[in-house]
PDB file of C-alpha atoms in Angstrom:
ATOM      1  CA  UNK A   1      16.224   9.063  -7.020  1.00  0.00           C
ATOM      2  CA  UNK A   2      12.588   8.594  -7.733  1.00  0.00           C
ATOM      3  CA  UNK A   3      10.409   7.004  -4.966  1.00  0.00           C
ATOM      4  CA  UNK A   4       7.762   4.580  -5.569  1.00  0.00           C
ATOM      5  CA  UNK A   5       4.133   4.429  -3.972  1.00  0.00           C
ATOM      6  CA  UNK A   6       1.941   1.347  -4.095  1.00  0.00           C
ATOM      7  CA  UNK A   7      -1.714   2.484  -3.669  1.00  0.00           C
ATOM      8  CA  UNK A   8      -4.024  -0.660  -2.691  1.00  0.00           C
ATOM      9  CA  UNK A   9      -7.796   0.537  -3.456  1.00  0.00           C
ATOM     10  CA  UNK A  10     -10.409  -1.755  -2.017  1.00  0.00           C
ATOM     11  CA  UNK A  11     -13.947  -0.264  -3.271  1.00  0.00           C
ATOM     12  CA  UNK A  12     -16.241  -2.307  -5.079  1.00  0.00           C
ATOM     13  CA  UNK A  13     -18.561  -0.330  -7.437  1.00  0.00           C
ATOM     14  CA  UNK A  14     -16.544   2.031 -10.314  1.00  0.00           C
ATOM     15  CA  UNK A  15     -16.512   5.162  -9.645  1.00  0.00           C
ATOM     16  CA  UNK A  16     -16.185   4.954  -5.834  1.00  0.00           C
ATOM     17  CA  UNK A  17     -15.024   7.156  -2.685  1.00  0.00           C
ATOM     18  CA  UNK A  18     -12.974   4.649  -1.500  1.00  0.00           C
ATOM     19  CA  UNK A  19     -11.112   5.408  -4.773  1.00  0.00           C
ATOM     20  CA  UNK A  20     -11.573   8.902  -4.819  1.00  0.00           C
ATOM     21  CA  UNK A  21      -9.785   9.399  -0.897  1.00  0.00           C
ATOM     22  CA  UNK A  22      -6.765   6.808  -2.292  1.00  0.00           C
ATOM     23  CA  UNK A  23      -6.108   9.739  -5.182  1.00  0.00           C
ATOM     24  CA  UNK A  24      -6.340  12.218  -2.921  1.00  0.00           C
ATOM     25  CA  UNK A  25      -3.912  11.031  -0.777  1.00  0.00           C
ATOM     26  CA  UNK A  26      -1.292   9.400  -3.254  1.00  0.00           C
ATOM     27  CA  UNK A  27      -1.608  13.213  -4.848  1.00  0.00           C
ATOM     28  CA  UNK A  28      -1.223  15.125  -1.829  1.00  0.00           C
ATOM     29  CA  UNK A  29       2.149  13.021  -0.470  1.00  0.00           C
ATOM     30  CA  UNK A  30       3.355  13.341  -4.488  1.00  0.00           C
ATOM     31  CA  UNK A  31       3.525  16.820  -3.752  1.00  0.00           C
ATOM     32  CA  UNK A  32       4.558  16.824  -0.483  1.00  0.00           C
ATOM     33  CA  UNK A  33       7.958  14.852  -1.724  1.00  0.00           C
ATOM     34  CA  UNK A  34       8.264  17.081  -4.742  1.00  0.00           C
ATOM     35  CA  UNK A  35       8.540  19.744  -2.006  1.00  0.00           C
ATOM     36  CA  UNK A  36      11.041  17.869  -0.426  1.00  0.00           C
ATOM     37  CA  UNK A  37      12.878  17.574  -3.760  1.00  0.00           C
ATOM     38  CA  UNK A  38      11.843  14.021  -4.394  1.00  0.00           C
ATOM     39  CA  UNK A  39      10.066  13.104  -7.282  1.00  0.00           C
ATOM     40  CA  UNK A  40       7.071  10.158  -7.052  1.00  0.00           C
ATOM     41  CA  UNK A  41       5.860   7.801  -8.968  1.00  0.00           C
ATOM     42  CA  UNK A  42       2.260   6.080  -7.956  1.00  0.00           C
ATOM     43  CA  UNK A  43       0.948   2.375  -8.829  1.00  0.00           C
ATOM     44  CA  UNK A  44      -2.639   1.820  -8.213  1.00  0.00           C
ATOM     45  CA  UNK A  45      -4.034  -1.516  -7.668  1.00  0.00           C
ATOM     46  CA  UNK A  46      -7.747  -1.986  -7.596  1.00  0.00           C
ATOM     47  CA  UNK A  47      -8.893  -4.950  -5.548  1.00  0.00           C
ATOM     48  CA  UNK A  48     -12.489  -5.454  -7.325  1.00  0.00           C
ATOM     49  CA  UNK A  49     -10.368  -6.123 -10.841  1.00  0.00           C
ATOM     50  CA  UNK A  50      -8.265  -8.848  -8.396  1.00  0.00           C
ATOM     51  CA  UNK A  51     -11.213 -10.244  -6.681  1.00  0.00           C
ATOM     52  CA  UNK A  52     -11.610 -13.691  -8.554  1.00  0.00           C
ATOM     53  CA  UNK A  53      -7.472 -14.062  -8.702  1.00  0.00           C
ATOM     54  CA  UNK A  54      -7.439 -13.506  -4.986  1.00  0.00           C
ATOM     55  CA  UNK A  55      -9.961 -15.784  -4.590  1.00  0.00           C
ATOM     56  CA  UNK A  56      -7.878 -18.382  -6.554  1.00  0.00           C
ATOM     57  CA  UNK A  57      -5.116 -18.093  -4.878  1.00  0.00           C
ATOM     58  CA  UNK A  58      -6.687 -18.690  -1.391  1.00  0.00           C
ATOM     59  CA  UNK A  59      -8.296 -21.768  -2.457  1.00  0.00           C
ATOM     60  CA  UNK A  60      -4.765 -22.811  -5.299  1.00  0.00           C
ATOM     61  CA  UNK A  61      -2.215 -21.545  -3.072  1.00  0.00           C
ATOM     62  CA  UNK A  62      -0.781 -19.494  -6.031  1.00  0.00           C
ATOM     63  CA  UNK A  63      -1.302 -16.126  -7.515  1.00  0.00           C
ATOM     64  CA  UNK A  64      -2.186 -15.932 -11.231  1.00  0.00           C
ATOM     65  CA  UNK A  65      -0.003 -13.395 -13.263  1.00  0.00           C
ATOM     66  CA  UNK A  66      -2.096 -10.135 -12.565  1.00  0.00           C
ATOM     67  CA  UNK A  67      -2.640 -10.828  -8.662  1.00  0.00           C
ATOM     68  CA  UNK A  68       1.255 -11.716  -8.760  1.00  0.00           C
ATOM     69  CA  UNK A  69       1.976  -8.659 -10.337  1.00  0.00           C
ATOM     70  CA  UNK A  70       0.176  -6.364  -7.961  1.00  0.00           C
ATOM     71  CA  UNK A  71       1.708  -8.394  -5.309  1.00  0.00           C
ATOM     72  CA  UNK A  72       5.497  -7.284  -6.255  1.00  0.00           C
ATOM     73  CA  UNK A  73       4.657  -3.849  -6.890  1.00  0.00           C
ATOM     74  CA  UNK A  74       2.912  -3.489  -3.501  1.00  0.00           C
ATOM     75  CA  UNK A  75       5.948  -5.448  -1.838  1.00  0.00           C
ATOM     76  CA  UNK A  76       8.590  -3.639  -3.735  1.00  0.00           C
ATOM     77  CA  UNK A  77       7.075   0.100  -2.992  1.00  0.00           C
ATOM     78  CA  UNK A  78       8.861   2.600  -0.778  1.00  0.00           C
ATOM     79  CA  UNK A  79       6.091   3.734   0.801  1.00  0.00           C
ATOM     80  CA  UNK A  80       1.895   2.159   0.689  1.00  0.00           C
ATOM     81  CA  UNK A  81      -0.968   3.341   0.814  1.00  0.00           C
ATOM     82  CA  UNK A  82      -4.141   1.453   1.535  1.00  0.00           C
ATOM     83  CA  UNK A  83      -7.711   2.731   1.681  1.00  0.00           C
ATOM     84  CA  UNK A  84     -10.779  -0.201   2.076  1.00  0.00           C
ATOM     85  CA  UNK A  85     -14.402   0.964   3.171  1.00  0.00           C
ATOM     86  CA  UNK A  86     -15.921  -0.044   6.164  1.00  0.00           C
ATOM     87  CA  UNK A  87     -18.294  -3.151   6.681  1.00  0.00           C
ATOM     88  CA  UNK A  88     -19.808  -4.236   9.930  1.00  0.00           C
ATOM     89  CA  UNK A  89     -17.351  -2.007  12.103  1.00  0.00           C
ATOM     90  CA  UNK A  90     -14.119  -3.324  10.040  1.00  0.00           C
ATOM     91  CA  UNK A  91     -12.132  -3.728   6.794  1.00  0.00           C
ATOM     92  CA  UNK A  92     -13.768  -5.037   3.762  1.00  0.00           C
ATOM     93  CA  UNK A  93     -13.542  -8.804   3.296  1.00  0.00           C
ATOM     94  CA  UNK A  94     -11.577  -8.148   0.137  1.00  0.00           C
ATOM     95  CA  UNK A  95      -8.929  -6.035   1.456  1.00  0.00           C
ATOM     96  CA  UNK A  96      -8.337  -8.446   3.890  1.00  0.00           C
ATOM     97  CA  UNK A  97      -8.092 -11.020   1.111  1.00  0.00           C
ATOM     98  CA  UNK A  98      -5.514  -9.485  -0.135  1.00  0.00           C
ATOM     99  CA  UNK A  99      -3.511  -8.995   2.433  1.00  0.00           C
ATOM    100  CA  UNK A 100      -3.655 -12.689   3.279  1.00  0.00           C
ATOM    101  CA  UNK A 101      -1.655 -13.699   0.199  1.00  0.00           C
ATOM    102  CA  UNK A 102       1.103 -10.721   1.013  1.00  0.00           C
ATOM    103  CA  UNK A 103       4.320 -12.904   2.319  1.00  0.00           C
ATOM    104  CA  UNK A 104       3.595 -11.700   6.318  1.00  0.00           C
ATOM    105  CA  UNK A 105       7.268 -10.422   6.135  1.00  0.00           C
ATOM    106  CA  UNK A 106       6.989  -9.029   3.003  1.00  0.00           C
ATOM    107  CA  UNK A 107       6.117  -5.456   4.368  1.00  0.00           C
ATOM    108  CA  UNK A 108       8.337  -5.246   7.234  1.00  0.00           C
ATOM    109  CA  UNK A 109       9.492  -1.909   7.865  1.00  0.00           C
ATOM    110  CA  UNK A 110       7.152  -0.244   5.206  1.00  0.00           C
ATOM    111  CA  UNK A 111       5.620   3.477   5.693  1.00  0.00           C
ATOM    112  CA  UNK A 112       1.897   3.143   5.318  1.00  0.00           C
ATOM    113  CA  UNK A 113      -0.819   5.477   5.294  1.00  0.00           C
ATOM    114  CA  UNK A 114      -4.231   4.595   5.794  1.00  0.00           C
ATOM    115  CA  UNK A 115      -7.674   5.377   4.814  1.00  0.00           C
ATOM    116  CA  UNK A 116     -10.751   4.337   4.957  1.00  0.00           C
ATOM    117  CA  UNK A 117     -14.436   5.779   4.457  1.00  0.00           C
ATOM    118  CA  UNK A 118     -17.797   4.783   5.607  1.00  0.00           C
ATOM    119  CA  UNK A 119     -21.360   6.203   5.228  1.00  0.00           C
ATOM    120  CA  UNK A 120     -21.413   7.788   8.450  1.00  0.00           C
ATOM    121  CA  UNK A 121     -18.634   8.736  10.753  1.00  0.00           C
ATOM    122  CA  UNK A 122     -19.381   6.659  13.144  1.00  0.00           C
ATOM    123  CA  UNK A 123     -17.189   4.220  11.807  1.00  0.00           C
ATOM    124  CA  UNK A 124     -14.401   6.434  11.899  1.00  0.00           C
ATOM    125  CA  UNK A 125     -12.470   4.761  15.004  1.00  0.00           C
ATOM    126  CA  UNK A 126     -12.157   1.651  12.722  1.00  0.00           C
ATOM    127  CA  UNK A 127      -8.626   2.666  11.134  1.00  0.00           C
ATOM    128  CA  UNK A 128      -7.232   2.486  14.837  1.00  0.00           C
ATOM    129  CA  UNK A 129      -8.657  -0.739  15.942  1.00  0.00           C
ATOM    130  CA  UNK A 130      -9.193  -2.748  12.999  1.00  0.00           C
ATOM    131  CA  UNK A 131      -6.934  -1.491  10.598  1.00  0.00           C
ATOM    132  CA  UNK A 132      -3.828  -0.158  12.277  1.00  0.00           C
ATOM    133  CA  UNK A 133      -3.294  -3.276  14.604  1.00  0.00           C
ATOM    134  CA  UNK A 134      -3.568  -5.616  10.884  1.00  0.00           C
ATOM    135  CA  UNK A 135      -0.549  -3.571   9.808  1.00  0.00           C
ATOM    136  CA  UNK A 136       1.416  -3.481  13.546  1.00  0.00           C
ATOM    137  CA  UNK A 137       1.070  -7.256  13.269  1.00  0.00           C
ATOM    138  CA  UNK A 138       2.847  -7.336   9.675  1.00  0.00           C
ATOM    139  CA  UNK A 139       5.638  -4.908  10.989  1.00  0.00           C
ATOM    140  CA  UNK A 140       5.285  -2.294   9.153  1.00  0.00           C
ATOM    141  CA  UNK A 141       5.050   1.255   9.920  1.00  0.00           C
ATOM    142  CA  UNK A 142       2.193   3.064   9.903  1.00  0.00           C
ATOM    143  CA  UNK A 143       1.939   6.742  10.268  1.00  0.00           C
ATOM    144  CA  UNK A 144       0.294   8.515  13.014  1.00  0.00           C
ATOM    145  CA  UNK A 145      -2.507  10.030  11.165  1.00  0.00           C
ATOM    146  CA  UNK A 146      -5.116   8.278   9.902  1.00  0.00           C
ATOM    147  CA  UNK A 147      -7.966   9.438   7.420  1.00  0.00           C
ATOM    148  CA  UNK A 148     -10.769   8.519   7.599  1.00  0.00           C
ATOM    149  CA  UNK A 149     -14.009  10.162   4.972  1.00  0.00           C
ATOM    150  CA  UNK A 150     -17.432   9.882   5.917  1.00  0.00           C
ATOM    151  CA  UNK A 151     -20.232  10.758   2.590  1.00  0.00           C
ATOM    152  CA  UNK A 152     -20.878  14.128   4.044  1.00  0.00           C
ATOM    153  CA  UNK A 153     -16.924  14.751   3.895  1.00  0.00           C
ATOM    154  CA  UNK A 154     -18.055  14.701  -0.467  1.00  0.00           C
ATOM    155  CA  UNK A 155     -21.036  17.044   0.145  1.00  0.00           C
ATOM    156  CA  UNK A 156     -22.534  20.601   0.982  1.00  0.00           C
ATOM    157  CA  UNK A 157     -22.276  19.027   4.808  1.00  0.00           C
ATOM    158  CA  UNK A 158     -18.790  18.409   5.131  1.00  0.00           C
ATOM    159  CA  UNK A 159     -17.052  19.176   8.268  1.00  0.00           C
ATOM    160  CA  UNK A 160     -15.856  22.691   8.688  1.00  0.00           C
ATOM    161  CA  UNK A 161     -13.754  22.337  11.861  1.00  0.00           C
ATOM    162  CA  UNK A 162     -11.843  19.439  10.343  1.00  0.00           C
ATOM    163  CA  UNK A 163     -12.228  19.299   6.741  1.00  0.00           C
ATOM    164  CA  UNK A 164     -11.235  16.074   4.837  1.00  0.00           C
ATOM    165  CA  UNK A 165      -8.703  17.974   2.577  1.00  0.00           C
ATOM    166  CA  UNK A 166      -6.762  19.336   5.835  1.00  0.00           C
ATOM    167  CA  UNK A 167      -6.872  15.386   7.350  1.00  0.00           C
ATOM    168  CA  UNK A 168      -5.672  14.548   3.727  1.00  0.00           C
ATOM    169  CA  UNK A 169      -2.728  17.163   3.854  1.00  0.00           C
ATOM    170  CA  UNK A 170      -1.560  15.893   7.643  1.00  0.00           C
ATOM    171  CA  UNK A 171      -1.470  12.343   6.634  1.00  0.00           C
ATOM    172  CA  UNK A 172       0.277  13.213   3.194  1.00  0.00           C
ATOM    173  CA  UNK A 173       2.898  15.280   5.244  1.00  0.00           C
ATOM    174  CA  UNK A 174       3.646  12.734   7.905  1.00  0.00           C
ATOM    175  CA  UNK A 175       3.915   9.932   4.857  1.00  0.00           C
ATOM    176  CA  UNK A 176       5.907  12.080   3.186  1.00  0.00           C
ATOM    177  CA  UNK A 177       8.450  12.944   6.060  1.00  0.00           C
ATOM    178  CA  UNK A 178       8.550   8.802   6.984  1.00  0.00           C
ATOM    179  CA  UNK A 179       9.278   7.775   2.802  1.00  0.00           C
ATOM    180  CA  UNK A 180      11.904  10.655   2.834  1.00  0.00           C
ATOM    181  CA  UNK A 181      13.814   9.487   5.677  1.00  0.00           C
ATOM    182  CA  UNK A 182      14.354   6.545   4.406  1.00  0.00           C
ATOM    183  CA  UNK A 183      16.512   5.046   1.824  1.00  0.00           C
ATOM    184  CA  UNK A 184      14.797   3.544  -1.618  1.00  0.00           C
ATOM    185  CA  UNK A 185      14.378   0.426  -1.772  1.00  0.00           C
ATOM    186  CA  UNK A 186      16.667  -1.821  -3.925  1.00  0.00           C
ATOM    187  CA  UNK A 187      14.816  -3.532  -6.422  1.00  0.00           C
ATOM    188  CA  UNK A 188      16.630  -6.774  -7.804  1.00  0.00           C
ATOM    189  CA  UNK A 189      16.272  -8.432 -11.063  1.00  0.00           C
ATOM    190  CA  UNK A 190      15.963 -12.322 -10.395  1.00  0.00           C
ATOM    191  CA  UNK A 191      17.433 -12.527 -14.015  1.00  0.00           C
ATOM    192  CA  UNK A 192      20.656 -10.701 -13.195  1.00  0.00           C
ATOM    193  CA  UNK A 193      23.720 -12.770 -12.257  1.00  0.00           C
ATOM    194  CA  UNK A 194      24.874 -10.720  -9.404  1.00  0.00           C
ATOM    195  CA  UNK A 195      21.669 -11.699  -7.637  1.00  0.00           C
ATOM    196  CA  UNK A 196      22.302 -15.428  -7.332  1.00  0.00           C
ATOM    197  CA  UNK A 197      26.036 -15.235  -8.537  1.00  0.00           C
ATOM    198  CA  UNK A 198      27.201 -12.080  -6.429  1.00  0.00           C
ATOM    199  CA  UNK A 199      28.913  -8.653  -7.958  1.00  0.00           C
ATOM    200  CA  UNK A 200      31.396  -9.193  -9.583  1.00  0.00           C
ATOM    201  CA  UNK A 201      31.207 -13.303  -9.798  1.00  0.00           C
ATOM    202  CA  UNK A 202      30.681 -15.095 -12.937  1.00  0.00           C
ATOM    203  CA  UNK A 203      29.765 -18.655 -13.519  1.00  0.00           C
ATOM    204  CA  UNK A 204      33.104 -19.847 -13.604  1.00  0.00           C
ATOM    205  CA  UNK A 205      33.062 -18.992 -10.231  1.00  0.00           C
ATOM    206  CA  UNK A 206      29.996 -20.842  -9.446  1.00  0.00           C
ATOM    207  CA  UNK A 207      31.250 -24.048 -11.089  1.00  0.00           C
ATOM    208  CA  UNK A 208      34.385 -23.895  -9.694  1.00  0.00           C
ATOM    209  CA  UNK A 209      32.907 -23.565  -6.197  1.00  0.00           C
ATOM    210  CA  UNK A 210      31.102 -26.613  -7.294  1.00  0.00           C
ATOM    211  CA  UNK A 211      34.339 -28.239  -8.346  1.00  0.00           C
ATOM    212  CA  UNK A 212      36.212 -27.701  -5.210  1.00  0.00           C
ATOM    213  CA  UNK A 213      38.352 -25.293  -6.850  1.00  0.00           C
TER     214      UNK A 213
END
């Protein structure tokens, strides 16, 4: 059965690295499951094209069709990624936006895999003290490895010892190996009977219930 991966990008400015490390990673754990024999599908959702709805919805208390949209396809993912850059030692004010109009249970259980990437790696440590504790608090599961890209990781002065495409590969593995062991998620159509009805009920059922019958 195909698996599903939600892919929450929180850079501001088109083309960015914070997008660039969220394909990386959603490509590397694709093909980690396909050599697992699982196939993968990946929805993106870019937080600058959600900024005003999220906005909106903090202030309205309700989520306009697009931010409701990315909403159930995060929630109803087997596995997430998130990647937000790093502002004054933490997540971006957007991602965190965002994750403030997720239902708090709404992600229990969840594999996650997170990035993040800064100017310097200095900011590095972030994804374990800013970032992984948000996630611990919303139950879900977060893998060991975090990844975390610095600019230099994009240029002539990447790291040798460490290169970003090996951190990439860990991550994607251990993602990979926590989506794999677990089963995909049911997704339920709030139009079909046997949600509200039950299998194999009908609404004579429900009206006779009603009735007393």
């Amino acid at each position: 059965m195909t698996r599903r991966i939600a892919v929450v990008s929180a850079g501001l400015s088109n083309p960015s690295s914070t997008r660039m490390l969220a394909d990386r990673l959603s490509s590397a754990t694709v093909a980690e499951l396909r050599e697992r024999g699982i196939e993968a599908t990946v929805d993106v959702v870019e937080l600058r094209d959600l900024a005003h709805d999220i906005t909106n919805n903090l202030l309205a208390g309700f989520a306009p069709p697009a931010l409701e949209d990315a909403i159930n396809r995060v929630v109803s993912a087997d596995g997430l990624i998130v990647v937000t850059p790093i502002f004054s030692t933490s997540y971006s004010g957007l991602f965190k936006s965002f994750i403030d109009v997720i239902d708090p249970d709404a992600l229990t259980g969840m594999p996650v895999l997170i990035g993040a990437n800064a100017g310097t790696a200095r900011h590095s440590l972030a994804i374990d003290y800013a970032i992984r504790p948000l996630f611990a608090y919303l139950h879900a599961e977060p893998v060991a490895t975090g990844v975390f890209a610095a600019s230099s990781d994009w240029g002539a002065q990447a790291d040798d010892v460490k290169p970003l495409g090996a951190r990439v590969e860990r991550g994607a593995r251990e993602f990979a190996a926590a989506i794999a062991a677990r089963e995909p998620r049911a997704v339920v159509d709030p139009f079909d009977p046997d949600a509200f009805l039950g299998e194999g009920r009908s609404f004579g059922h429900l009206l006779g219930g009603l009735a007393g019958e």
